[in-house]
PDB file of C-alpha atoms in Angstrom:
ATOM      1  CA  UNK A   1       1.878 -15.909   3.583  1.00 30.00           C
ATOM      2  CA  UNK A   2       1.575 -12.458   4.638  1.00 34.00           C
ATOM      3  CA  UNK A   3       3.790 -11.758   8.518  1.00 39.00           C
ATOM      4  CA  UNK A   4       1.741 -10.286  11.066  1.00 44.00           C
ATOM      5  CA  UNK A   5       1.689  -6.908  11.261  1.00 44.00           C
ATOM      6  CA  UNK A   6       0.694  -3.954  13.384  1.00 45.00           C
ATOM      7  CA  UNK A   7      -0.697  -0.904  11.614  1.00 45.00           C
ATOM      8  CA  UNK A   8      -0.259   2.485  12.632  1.00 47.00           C
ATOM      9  CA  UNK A   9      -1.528   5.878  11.271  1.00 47.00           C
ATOM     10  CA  UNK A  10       0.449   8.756  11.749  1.00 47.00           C
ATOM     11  CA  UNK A  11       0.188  12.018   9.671  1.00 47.00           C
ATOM     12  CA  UNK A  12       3.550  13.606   8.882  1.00 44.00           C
ATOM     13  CA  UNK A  13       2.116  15.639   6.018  1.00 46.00           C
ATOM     14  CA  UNK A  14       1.546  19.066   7.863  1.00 51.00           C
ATOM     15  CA  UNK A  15       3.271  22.569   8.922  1.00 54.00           C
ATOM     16  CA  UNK A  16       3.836  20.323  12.184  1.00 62.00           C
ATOM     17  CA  UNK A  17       6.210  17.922  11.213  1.00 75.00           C
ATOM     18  CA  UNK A  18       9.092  20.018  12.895  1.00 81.00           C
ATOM     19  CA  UNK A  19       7.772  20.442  15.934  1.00 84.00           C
ATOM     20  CA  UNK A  20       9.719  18.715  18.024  1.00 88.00           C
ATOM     21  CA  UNK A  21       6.033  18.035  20.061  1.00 87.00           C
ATOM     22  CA  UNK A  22       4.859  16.671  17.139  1.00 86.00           C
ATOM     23  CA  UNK A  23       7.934  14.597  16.611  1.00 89.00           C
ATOM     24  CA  UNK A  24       7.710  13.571  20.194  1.00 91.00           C
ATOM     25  CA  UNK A  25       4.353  12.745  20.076  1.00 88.00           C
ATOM     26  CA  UNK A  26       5.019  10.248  16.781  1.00 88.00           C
ATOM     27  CA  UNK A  27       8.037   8.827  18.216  1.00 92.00           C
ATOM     28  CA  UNK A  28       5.827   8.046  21.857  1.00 92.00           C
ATOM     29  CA  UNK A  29       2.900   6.310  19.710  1.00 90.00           C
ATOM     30  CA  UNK A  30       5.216   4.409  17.598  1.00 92.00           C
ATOM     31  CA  UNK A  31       7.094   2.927  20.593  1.00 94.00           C
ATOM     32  CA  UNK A  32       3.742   2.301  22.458  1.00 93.00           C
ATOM     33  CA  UNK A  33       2.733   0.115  20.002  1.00 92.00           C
ATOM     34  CA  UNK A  34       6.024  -2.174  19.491  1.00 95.00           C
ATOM     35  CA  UNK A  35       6.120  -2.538  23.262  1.00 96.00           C
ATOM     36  CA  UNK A  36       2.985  -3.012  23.624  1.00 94.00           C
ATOM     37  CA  UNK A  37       2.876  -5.969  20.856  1.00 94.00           C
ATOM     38  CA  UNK A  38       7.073  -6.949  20.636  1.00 95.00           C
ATOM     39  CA  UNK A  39       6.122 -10.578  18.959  1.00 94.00           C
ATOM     40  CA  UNK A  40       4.702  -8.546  15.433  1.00 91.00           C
ATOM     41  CA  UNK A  41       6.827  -9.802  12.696  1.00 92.00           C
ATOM     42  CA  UNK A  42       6.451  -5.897  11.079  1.00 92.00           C
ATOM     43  CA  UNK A  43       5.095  -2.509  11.907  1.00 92.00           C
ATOM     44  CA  UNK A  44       2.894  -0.516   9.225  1.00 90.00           C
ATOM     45  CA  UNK A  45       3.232   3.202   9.238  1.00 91.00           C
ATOM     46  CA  UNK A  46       0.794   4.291   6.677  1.00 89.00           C
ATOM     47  CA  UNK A  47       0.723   7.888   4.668  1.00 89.00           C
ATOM     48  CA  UNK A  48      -2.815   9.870   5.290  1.00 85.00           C
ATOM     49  CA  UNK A  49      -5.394   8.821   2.301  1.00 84.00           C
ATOM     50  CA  UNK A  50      -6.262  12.690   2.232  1.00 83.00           C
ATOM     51  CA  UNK A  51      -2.963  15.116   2.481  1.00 83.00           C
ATOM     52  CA  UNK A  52      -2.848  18.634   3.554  1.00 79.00           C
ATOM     53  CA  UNK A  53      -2.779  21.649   1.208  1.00 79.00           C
ATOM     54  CA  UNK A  54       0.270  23.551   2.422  1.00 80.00           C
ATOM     55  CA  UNK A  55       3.668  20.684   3.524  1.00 85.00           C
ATOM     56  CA  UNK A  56       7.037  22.187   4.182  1.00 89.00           C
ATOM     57  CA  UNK A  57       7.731  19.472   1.373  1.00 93.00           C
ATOM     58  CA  UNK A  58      10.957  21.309  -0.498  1.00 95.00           C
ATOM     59  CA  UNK A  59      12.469  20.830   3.037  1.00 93.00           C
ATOM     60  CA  UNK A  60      11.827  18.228   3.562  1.00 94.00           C
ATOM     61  CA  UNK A  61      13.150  17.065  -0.266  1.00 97.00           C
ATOM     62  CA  UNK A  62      16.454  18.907   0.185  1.00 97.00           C
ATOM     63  CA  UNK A  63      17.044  17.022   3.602  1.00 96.00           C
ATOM     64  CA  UNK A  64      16.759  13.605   1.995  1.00 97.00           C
ATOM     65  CA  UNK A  65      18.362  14.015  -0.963  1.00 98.00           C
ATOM     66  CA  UNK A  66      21.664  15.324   0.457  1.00 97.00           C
ATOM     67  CA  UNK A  67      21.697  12.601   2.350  1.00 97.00           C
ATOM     68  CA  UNK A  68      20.477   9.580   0.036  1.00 98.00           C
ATOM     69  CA  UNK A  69      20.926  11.224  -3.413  1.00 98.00           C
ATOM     70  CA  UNK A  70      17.458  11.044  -4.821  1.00 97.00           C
ATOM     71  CA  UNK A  71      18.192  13.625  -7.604  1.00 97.00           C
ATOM     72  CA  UNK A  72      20.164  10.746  -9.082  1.00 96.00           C
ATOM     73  CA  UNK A  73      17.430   8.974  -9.776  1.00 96.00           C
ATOM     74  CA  UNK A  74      14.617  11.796 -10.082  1.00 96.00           C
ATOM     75  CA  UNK A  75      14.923  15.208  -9.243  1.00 97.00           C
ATOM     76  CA  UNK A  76      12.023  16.914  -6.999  1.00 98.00           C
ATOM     77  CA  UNK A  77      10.308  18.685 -10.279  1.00 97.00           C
ATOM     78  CA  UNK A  78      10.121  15.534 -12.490  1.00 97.00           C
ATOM     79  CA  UNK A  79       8.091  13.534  -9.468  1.00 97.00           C
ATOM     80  CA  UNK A  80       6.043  16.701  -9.230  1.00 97.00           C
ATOM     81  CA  UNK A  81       5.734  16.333 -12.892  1.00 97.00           C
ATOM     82  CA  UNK A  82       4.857  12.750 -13.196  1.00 95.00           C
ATOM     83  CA  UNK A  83       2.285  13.399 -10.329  1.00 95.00           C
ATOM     84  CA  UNK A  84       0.748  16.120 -12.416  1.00 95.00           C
ATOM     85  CA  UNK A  85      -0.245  13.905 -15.094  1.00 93.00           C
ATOM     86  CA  UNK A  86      -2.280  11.151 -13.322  1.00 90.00           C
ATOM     87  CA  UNK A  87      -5.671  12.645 -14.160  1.00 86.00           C
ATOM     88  CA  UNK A  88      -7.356   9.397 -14.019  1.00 82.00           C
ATOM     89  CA  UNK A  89      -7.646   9.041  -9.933  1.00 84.00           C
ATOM     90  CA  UNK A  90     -10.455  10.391  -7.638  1.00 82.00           C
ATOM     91  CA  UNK A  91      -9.292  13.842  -7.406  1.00 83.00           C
ATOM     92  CA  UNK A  92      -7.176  14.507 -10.057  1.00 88.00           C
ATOM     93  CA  UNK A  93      -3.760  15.267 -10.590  1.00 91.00           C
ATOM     94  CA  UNK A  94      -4.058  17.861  -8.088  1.00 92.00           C
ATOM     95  CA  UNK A  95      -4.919  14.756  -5.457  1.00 92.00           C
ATOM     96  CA  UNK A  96      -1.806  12.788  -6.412  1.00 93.00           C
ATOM     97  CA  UNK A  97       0.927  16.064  -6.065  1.00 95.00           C
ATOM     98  CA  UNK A  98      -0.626  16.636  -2.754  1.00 93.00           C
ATOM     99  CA  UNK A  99      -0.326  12.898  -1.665  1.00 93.00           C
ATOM    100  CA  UNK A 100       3.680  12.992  -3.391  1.00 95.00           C
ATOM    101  CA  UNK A 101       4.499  16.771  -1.649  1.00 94.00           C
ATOM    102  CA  UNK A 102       3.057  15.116   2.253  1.00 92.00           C
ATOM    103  CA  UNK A 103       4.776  11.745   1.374  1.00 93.00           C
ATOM    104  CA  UNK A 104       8.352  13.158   1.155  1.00 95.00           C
ATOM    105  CA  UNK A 105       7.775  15.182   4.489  1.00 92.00           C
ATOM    106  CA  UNK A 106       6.467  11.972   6.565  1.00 91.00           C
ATOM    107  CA  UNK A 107       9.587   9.888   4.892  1.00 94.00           C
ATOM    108  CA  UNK A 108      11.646  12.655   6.069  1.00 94.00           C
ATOM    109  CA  UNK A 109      10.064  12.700   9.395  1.00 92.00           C
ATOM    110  CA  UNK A 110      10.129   9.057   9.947  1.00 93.00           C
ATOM    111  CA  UNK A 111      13.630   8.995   8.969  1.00 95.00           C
ATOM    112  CA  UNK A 112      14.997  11.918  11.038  1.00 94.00           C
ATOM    113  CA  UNK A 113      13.109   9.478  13.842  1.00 94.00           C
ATOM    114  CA  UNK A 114      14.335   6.496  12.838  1.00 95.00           C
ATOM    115  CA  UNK A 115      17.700   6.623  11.525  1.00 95.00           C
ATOM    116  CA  UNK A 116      19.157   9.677  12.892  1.00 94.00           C
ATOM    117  CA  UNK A 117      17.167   9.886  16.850  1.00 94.00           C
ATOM    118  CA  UNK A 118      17.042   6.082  16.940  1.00 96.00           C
ATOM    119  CA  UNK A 119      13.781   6.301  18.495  1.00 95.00           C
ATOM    120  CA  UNK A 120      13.622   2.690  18.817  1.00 96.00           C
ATOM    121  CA  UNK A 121      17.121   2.328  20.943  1.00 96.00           C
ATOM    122  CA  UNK A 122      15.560   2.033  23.902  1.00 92.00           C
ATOM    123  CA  UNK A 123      12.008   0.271  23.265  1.00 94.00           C
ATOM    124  CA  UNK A 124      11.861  -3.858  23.583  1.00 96.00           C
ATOM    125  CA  UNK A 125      12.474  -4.520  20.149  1.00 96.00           C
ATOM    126  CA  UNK A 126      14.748  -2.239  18.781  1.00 96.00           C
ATOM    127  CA  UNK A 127      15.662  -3.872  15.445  1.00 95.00           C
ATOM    128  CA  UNK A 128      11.592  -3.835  14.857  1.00 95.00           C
ATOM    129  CA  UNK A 129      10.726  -4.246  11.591  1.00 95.00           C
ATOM    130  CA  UNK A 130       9.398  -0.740  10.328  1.00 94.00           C
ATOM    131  CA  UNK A 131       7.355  -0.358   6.843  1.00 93.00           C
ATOM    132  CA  UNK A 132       5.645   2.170   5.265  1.00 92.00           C
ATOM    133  CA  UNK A 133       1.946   1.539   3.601  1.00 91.00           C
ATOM    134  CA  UNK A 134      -0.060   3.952   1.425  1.00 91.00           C
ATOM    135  CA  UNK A 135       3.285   5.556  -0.091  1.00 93.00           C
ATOM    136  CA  UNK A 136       2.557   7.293  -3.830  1.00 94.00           C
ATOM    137  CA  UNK A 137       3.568   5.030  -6.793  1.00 94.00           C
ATOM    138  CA  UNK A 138       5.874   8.068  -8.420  1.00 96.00           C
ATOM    139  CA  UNK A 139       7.910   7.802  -5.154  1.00 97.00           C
ATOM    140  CA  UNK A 140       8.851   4.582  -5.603  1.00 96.00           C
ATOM    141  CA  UNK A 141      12.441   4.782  -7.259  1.00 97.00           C
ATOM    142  CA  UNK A 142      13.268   7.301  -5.058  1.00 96.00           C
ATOM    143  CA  UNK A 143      12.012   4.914  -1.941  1.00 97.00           C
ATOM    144  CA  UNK A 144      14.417   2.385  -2.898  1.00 97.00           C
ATOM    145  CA  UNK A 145      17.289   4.806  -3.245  1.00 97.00           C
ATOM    146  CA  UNK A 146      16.423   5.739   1.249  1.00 97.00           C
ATOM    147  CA  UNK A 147      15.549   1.627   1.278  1.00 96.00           C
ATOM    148  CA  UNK A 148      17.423  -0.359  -0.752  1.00 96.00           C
ATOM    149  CA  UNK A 149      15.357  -3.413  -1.770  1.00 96.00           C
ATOM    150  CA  UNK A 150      12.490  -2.501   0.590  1.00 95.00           C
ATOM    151  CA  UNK A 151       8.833  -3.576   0.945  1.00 95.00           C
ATOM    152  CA  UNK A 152       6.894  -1.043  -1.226  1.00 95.00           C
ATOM    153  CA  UNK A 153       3.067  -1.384  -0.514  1.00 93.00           C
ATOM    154  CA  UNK A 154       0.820   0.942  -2.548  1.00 91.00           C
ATOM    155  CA  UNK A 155      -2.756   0.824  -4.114  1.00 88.00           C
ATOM    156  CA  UNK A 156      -2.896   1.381  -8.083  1.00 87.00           C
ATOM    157  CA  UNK A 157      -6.170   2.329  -7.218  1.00 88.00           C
ATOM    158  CA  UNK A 158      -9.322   2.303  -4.873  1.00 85.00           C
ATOM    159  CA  UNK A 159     -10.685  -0.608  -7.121  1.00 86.00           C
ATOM    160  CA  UNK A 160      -9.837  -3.949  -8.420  1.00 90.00           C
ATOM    161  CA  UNK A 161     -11.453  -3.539 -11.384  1.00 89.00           C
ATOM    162  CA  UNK A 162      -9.831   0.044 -12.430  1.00 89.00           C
ATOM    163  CA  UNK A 163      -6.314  -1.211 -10.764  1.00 91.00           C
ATOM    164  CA  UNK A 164      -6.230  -3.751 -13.586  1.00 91.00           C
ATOM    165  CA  UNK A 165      -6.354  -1.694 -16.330  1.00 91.00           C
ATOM    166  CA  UNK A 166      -2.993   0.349 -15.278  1.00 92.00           C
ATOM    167  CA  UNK A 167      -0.042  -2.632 -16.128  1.00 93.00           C
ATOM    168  CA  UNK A 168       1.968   0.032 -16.836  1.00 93.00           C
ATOM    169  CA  UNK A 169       1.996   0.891 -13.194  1.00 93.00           C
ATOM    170  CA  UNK A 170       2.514  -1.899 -11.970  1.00 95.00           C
ATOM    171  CA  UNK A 171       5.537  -2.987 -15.415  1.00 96.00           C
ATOM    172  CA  UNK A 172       7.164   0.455 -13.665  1.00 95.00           C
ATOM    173  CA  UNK A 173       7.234  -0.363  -9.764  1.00 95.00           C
ATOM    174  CA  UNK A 174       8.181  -4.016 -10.788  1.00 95.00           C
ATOM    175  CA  UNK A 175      11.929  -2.579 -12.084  1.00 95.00           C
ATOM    176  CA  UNK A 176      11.659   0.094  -9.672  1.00 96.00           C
ATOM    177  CA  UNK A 177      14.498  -2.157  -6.866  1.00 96.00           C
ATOM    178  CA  UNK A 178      11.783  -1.874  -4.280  1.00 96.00           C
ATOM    179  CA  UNK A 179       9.751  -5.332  -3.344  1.00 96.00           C
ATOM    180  CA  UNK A 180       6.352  -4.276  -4.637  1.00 96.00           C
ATOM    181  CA  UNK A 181       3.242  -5.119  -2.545  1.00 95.00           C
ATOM    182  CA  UNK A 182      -0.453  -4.473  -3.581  1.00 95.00           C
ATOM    183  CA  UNK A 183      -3.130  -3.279  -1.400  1.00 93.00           C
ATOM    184  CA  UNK A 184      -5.841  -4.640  -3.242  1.00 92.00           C
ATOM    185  CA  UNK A 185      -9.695  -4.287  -3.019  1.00 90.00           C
ATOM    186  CA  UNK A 186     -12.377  -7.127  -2.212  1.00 89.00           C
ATOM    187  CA  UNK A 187     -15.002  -4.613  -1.262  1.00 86.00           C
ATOM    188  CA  UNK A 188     -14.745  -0.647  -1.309  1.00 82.00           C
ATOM    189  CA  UNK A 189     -17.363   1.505   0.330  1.00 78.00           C
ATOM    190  CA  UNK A 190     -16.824   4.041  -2.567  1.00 72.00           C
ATOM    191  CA  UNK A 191     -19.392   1.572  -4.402  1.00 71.00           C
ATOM    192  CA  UNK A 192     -21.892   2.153  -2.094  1.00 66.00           C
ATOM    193  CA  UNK A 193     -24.510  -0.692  -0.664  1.00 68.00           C
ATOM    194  CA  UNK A 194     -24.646  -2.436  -4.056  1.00 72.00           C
ATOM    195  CA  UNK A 195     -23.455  -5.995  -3.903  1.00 74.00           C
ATOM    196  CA  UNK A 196     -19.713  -6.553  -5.017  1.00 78.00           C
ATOM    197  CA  UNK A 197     -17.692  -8.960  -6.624  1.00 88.00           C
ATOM    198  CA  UNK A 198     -14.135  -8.744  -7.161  1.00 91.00           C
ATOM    199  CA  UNK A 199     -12.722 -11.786  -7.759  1.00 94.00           C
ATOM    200  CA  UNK A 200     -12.458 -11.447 -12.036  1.00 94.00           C
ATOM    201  CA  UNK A 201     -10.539  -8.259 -11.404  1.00 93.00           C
ATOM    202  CA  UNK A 202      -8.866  -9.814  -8.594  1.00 95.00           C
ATOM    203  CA  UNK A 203      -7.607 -12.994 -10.776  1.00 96.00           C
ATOM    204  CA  UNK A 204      -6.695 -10.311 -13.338  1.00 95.00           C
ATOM    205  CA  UNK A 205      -4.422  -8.706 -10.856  1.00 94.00           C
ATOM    206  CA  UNK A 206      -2.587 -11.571  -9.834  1.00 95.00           C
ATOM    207  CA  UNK A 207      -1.498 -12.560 -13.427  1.00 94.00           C
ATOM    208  CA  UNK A 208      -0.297  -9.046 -14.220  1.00 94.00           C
ATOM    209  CA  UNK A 209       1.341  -8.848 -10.222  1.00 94.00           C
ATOM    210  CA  UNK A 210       3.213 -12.387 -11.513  1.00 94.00           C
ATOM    211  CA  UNK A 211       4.485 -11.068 -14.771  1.00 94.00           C
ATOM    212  CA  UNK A 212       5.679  -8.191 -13.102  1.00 95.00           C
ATOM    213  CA  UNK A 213       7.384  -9.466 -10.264  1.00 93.00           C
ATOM    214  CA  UNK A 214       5.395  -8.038  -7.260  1.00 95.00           C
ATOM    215  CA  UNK A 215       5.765 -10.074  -4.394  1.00 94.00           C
ATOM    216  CA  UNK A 216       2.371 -10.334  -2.881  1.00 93.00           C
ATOM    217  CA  UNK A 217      -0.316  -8.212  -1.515  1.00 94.00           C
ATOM    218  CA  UNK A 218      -2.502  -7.009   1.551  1.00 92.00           C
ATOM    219  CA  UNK A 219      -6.551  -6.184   1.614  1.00 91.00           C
ATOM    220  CA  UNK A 220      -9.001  -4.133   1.700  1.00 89.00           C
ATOM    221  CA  UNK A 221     -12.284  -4.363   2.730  1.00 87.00           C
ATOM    222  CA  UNK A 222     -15.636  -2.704   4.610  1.00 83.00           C
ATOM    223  CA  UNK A 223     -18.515  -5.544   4.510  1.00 79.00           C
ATOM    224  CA  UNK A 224     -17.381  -8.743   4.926  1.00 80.00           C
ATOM    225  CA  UNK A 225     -20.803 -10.471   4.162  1.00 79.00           C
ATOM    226  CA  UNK A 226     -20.206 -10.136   0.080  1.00 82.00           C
ATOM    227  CA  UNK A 227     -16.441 -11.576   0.335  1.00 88.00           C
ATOM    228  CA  UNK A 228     -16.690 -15.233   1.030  1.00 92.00           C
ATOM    229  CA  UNK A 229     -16.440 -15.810  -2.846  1.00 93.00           C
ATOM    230  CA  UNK A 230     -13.495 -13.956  -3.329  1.00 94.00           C
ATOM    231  CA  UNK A 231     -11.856 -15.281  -0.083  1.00 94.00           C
ATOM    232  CA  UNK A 232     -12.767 -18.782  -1.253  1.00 95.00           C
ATOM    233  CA  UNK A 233     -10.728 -18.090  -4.776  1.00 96.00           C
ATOM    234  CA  UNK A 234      -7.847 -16.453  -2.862  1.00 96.00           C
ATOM    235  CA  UNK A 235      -7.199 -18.988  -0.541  1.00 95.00           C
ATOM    236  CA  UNK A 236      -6.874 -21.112  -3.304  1.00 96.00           C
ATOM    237  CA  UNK A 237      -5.143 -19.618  -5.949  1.00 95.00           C
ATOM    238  CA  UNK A 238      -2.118 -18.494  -3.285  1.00 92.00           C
ATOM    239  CA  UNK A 239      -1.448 -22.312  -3.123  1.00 93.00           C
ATOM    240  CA  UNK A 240      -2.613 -23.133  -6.532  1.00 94.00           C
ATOM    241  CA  UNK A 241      -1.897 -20.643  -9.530  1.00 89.00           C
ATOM    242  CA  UNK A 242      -3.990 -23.054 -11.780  1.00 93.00           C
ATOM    243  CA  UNK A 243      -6.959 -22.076  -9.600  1.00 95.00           C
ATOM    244  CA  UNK A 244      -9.766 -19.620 -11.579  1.00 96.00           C
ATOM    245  CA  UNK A 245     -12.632 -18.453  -9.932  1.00 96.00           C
ATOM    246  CA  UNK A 246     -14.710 -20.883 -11.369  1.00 96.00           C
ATOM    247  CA  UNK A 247     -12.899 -23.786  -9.909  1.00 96.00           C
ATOM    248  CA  UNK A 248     -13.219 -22.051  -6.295  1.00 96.00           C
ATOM    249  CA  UNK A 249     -16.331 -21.047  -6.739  1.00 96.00           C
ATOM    250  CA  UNK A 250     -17.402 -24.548  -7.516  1.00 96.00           C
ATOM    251  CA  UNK A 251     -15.428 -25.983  -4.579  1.00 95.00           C
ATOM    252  CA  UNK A 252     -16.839 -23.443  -2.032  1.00 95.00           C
ATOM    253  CA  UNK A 253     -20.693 -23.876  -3.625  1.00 95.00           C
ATOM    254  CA  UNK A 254     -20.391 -27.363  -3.052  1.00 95.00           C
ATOM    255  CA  UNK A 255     -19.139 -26.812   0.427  1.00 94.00           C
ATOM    256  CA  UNK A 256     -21.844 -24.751   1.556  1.00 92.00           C
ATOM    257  CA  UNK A 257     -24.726 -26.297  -0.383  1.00 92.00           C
ATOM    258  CA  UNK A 258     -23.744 -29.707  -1.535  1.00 94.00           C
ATOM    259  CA  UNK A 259     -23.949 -30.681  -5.187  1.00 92.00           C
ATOM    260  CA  UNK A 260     -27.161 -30.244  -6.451  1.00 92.00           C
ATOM    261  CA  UNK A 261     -27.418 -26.754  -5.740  1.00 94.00           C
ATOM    262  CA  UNK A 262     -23.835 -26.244  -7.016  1.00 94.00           C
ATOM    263  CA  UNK A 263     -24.034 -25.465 -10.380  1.00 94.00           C
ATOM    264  CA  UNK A 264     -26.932 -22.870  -9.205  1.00 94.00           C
ATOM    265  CA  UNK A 265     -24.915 -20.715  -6.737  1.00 91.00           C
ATOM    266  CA  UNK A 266     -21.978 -20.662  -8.973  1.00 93.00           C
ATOM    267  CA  UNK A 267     -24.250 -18.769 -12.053  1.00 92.00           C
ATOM    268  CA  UNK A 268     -25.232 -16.213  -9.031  1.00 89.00           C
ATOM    269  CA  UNK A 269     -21.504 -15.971  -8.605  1.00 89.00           C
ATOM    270  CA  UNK A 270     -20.779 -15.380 -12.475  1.00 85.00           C
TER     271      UNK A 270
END
């Protein structure tokens, strides 16, 4: 069961990110929110979905790894490297060593803010539970190496369907010491205003998530009127990993229409 959690967006990815304004400015919103809602279990700082051109990244990189050591595990060039050769995401590689270069800068910010100005000392909840949402797969290794064992959420991709078909991804971030979590797709507004259904994709998922050790997963979602299929098979196979969509969809058809219309509304499903 997923804790309740409080998201919060907050770029770190520019030329800004060492102005101390800008610093102040994240450290006064991030506060805000914990004392305005102390009984969240966790707080969700998420990376930008669309990065900007020019970070002060190598900085940024030199800061962290004197302090945490990240060249043991990968040095700056081979993440830049690995980034380079994702060609098969919505912008190209060029997308995903943007998104790595603005990544390291907001982990540095957020942990010059956290760990070193202890921005959270003197807010209601100072042991709050921070995490970090949206964060690029390659960084991963080097994520647990700043948070040992820590809650890594990421998307393998905007859909279900495509997400799937990369188990490498998801073989690599399961041995990667981090706690792996999936943002995963019901309903993306990439699509458009066709009709979606995820839930084959989404069952797909879950067996690959399970043989790789991830630990759970979040949503996303725009229209809510297409997803009561896919809720119905969630909420069933999270208790039940014998579950298929066919069995929920059943169960929820004859819910809503009893059982002679069943069989009916399940082939629309299919």
């Amino acid at each position: 069961i997923a804790p309740h959690t409080f998201g919060l967006g907050v770029s770190g990815g520019h030329q800004g990110a060492d102005s101390p304004a800008f610093q102040d400015m994240c450290a006064a919103a991030l506060r805000a929110h914990i004392d305005t809602y102390p009984d969240v279990d966790s707080y969700i700082i998420s990376m930008p979905e669309f990065h900007a051109e020019d970070t002060p990244y190598e900085a940024a990189w030199q800061r962290l790894d004197k302090k945490y050591h990240l060249s043991r595990v990968h040095t700056l060039e081979q993440l830049l490297d690995q980034a380079a050769a994702r060609h098969d995401y919505p912008g190209g590689a060029t997308r995903i060593v943007r998104a790595v270069k603005g990544d390291i800068v907001a982990l540095d910010l957020f942990d010059r803010l956290l760990d070193e100005k202890k921005i959270l000392d003197d807010c209601v909840k100072p042991d709050a539970d921070i995490r970090f949402t949206a964060v690029s797969e390659e960084l991963a290794e080097v994520y647990n190496q700043m948070r040992p064992g820590g809650v890594f959420t990421c998307a393998a991709y905007y859909t279900s369907a495509h997400a799937a078909q990369r188990t490498e991804a998801f073989e690599r971030l399961g041995k990667a010491g981090v706690r792996p979590i999936l943002t995963m797709t019901t309903q993306d507004d990439n699509i458009g205003v066709l009709p979606q259904l995820s839930t084959a994709s989404i069952h797909e998922l879950l067996g690959v998530m399970r043989r790789c050790n991830w630990e759970g997963f979040g949503l996303r979602y725009w229209m809510i009127t297409e997803m009561d299929p896919t809720a119905a098979y969630l909420s069933a196979v999270t208790w039940d990993d014998s579950a298929t969509p066919e069995s929920a969809y059943r169960d929820h058809a004859q819910a809503l229409c009893g059982e002679e219309a069943r069989d009916d509304l399940v082939k629309c499903f299919n």
